[in-house]
Short mmCIF file of C-alpha atoms in Angstrom, two decimals:
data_model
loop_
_atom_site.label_atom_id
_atom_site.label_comp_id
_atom_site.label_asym_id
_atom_site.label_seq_id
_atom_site.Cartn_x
_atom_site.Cartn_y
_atom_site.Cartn_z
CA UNK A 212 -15.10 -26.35 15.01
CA UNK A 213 -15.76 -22.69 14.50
CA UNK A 214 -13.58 -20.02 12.22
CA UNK A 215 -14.42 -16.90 12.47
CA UNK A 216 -12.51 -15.71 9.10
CA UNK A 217 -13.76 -11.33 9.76
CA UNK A 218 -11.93 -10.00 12.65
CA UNK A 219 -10.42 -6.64 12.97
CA UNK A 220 -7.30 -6.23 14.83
CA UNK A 221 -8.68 -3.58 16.31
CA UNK A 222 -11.16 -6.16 18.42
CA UNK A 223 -8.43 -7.27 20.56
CA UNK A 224 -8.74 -4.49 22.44
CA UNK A 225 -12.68 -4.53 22.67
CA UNK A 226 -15.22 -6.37 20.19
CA UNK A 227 -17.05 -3.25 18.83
CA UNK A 228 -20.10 -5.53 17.79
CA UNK A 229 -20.26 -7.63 21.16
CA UNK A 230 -20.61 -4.62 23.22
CA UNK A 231 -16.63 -3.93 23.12
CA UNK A 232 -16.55 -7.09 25.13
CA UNK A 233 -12.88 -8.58 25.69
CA UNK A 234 -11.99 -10.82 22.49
CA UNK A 235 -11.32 -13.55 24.28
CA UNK A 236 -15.31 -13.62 25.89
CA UNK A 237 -16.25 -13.38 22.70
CA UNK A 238 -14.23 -16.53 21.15
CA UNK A 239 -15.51 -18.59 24.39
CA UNK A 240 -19.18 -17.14 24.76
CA UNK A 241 -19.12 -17.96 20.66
CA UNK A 242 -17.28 -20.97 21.18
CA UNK A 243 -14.79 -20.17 18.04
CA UNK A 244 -12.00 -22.05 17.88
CA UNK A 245 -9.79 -19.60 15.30
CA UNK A 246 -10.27 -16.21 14.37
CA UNK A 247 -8.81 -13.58 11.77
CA UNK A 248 -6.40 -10.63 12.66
CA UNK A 249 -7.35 -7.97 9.74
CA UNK A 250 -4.89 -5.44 9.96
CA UNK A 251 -5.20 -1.57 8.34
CA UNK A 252 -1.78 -0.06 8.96
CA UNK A 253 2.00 -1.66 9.60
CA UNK A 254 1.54 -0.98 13.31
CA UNK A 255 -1.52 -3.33 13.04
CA UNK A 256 0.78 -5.91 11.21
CA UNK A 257 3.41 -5.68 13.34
CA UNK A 258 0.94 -6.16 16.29
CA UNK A 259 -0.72 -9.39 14.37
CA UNK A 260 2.70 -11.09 13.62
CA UNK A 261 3.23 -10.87 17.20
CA UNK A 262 -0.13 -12.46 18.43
CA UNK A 263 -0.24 -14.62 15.95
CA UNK A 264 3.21 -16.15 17.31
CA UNK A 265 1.76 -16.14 20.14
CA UNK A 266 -0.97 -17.93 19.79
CA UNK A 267 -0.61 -19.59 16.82
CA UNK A 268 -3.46 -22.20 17.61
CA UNK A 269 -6.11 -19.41 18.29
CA UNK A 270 -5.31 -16.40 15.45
CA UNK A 271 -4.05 -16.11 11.99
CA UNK A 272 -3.64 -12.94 9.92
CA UNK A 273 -4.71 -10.99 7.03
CA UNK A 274 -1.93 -8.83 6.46
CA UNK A 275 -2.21 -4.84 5.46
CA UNK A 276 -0.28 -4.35 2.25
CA UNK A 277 1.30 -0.90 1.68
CA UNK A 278 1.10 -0.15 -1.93
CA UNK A 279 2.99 2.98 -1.83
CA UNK A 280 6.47 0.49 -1.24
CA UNK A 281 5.16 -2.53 -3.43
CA UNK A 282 8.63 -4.37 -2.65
CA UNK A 283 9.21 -3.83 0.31
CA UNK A 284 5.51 -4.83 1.39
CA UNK A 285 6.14 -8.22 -0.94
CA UNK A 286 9.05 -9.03 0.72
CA UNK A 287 7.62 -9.06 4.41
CA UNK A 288 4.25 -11.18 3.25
CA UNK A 289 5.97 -13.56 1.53
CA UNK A 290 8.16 -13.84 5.16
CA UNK A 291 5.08 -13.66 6.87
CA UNK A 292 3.79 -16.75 4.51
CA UNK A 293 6.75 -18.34 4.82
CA UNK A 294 6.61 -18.25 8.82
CA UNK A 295 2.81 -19.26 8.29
CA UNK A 296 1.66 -15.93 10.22
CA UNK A 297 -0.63 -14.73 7.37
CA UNK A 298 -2.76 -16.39 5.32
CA UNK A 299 -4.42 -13.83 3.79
CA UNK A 300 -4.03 -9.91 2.72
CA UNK A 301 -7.06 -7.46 3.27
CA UNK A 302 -7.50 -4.36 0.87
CA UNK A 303 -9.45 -1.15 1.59
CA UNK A 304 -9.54 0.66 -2.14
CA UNK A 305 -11.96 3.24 -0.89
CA UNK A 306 -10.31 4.30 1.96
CA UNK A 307 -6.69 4.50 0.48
CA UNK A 308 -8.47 5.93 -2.38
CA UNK A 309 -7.03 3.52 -5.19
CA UNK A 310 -8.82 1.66 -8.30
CA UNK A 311 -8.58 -2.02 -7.54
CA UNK A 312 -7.60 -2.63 -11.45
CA UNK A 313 -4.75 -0.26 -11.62
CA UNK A 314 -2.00 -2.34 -13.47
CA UNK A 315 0.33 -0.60 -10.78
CA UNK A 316 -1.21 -2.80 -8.31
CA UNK A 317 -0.96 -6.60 -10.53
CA UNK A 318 2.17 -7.16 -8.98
CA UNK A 319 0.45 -7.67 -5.73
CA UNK A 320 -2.19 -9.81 -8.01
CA UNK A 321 1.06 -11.74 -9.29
CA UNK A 322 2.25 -13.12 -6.21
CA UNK A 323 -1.24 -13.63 -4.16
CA UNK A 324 -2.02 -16.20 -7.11
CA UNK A 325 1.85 -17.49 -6.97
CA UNK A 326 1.36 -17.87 -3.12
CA UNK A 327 -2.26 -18.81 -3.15
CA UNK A 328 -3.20 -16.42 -0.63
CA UNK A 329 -6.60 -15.00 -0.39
CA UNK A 330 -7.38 -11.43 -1.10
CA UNK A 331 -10.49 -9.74 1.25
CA UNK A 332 -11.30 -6.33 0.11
CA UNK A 333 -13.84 -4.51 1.64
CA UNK A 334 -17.06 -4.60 -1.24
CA UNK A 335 -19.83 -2.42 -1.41
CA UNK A 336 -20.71 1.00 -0.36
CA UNK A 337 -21.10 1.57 3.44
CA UNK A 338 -22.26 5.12 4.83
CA UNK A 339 -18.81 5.64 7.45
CA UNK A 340 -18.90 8.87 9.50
CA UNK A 341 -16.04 10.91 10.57
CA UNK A 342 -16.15 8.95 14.00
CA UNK A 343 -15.07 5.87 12.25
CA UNK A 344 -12.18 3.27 14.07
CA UNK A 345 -9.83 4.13 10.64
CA UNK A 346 -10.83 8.05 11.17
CA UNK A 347 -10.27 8.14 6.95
CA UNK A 348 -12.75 9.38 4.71
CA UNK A 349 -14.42 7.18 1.89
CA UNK A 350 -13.96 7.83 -1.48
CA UNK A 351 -16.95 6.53 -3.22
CA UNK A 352 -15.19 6.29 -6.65
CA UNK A 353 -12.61 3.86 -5.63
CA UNK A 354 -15.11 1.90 -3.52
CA UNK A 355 -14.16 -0.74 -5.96
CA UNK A 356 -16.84 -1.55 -8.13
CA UNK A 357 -18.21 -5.16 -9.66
CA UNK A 358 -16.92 -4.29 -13.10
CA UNK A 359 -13.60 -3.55 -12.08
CA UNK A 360 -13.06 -6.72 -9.78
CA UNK A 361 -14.50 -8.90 -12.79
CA UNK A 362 -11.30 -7.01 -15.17
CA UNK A 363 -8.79 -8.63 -12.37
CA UNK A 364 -10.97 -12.19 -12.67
CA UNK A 365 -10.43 -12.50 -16.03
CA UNK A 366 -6.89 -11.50 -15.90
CA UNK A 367 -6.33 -13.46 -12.86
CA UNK A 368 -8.93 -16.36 -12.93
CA UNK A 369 -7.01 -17.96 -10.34
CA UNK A 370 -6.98 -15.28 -7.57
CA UNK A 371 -9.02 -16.27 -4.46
CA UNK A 372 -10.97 -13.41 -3.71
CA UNK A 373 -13.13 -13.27 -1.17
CA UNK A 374 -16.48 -11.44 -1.62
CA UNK A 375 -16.48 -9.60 2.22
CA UNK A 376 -20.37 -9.11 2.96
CA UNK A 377 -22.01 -11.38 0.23
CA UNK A 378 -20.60 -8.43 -2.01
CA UNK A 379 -22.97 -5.39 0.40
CA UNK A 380 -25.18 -3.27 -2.15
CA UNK A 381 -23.24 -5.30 -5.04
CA UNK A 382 -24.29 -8.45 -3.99
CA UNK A 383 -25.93 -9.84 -7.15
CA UNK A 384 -23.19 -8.68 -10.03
CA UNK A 385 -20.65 -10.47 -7.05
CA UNK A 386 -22.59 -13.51 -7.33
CA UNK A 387 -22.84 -14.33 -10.89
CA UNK A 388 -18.86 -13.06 -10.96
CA UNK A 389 -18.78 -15.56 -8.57
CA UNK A 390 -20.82 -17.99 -10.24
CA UNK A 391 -17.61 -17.60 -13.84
CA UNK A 392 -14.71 -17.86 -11.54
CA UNK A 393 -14.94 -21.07 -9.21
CA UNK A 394 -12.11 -19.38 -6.95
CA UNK A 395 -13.90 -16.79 -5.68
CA UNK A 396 -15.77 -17.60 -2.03
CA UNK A 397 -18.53 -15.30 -0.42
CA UNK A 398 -18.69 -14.42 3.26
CA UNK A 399 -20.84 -13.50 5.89
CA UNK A 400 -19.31 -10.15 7.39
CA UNK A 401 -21.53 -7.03 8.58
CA UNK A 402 -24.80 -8.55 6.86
CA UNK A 403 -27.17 -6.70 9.52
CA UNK A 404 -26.56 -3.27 8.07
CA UNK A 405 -27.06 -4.17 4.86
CA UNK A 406 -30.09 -5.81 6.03
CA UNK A 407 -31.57 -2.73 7.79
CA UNK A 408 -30.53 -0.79 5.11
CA UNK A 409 -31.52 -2.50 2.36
CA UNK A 410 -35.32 -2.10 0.23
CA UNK A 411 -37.22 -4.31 -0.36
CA UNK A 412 -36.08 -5.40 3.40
CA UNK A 413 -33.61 -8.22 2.99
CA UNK A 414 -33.73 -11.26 5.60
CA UNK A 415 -30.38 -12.46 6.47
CA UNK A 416 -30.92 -16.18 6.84
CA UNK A 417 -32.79 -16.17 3.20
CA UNK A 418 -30.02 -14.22 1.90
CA UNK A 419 -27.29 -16.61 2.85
CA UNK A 420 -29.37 -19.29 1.69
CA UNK A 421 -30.01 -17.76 -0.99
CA UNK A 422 -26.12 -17.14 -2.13
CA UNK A 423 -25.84 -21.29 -1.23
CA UNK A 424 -28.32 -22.24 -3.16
CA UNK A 425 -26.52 -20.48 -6.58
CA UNK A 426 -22.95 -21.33 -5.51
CA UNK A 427 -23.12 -24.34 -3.39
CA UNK A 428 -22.13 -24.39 -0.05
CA UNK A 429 -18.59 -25.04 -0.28
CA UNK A 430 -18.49 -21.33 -1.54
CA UNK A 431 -19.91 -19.57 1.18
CA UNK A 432 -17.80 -18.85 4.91
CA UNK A 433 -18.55 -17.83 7.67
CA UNK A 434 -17.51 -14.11 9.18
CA UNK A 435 -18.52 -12.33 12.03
CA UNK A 436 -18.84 -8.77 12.52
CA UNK A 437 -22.83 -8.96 14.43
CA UNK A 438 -23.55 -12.34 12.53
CA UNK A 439 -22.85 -15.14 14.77
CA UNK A 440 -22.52 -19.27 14.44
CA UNK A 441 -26.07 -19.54 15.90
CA UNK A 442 -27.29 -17.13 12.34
CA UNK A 443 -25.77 -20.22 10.61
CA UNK A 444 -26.69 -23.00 13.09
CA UNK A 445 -30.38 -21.66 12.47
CA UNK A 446 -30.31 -22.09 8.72
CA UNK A 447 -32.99 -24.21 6.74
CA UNK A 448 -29.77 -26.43 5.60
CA UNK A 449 -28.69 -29.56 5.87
CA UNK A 450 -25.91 -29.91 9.33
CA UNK A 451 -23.22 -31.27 6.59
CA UNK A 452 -23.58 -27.67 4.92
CA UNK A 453 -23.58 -25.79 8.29
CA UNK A 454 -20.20 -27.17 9.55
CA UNK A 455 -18.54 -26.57 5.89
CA UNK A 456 -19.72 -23.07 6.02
CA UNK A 457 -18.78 -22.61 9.90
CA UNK A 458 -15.05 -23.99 9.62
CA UNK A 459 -14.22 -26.40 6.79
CA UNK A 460 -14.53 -23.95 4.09
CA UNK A 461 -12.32 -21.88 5.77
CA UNK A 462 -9.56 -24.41 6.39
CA UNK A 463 -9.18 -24.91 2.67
CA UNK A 464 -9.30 -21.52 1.39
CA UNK A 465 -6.82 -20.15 3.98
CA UNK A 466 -5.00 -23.18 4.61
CA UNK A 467 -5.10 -23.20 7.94
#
């Protein structure tokens, strides 16, 4: 089994990093089994809920959270959990341009530990042009930096947050956070441009084993976004390790 826990919404309607390929081609040329719905926008969620009904089997979701209308946005995910439609909400501080320890937003904090649903923000600084699919501007100062995320850990040591791109340009501070709070999980998202990107030049398949080799591999998941299964089939690690990393992982952190 194969969970793909890093999909856009957006990639239902071409897979922008499998050469805008239909979704579907990608789940059977991949052979995944399940796949994330990450949704930016209530159009996006309302478009999830109604996949994921659909084909309840194939998708979940990770639900957009408007933090402008707090309630209201709390009382359609805990619906949505009820229903078993999302199991997980994605943030995006630095392009809604908020501080991911405002005390404004702990209410949201409250009820993802109350629910146990995971929270994916986007981590680390990315260079996103004008052209970009959200067509928003980054804001580098609410990117969301280590320091901040490790104020919400220690006020909420139970909060599964999930460390999107092994934590990018942030990646070490992210893994000793990581390495204090046993609830966080790192994943495997966009790793090629930080790769390229990166100096010294970073390998990919050292870097993942290098982030399993500090926090065990029942804390690392797999995600797509230009790294597929056959980046973590190759892996100098044991099979047992593989599969947790490819599915199992993800079946206990999202429930599933």
């Amino acid at each position: 089994m194969i969970v793909d826990t890093h999909c856009h919404y957006w990639s239902l309607q071409g897979v922008p990093y499998y050469n805008n390929a239909p979704l579907e081609l990608y789940l059977k040329e991949q052979r995944i089994d399940k796949i994330s719905l990450i949704c930016m926008n209530e159009k996006e969620n309302e478009g999830m809920c109604r996949q994921v009904r659909a084909h309840p089997g194939t998708y979940f979701g990770i639900a957009y959270l408007d933090f402008n209308r707090m309630k209201d946005s709390l009382t359609k995910l805990r619906a949505w959990v009820k229903e078993g439609i999302v199991k997980g909400v994605k943030l995006y501080p630095y392009f809604e341009h908020f501080d991911v320890d405002d005390r404004a937003i702990y209410p949201f904090y409250e009820t993802a530990v109350e629910l146990g649903l995971p929270v994916l923000p986007h981590m680390g600084w990315v260079c996103m042009d004008e052209d970009a699919s959200c067509h928003r501007k980054g804001s580098y100062r609410h990117t969301g930096f280590p320091v901040q995320y490790g104020r919400v850990m220690e006020d909420f040591p139970a909060l599964k947050l999930i460390v999107s791109h092994l934590g990018g340009n942030y990646y070490y501070e992210f893994l000793t956070m990581a390495e204090r709070f046993g609830s966080m999980i790192m994943e495997t998202a966009w790793l090629p441009d930080y790769c390229m990107r990166h100096y010294p030049p970073l390998d990919m398949p050292g870097w993942i084993e290098h982030a399993v080799r500090f926090l065990g591999p029942e804390r690392v998941m797999y995600a797509g976004e230009g790294v597929f299964p056959q980046d973590i089939l190759r892996l100098d690690l044991p099979m047992a390790q593989k599969s947790l990393i490819l599915s199992q992982n993800a079946v206990r952190y999202f429930g599933l």
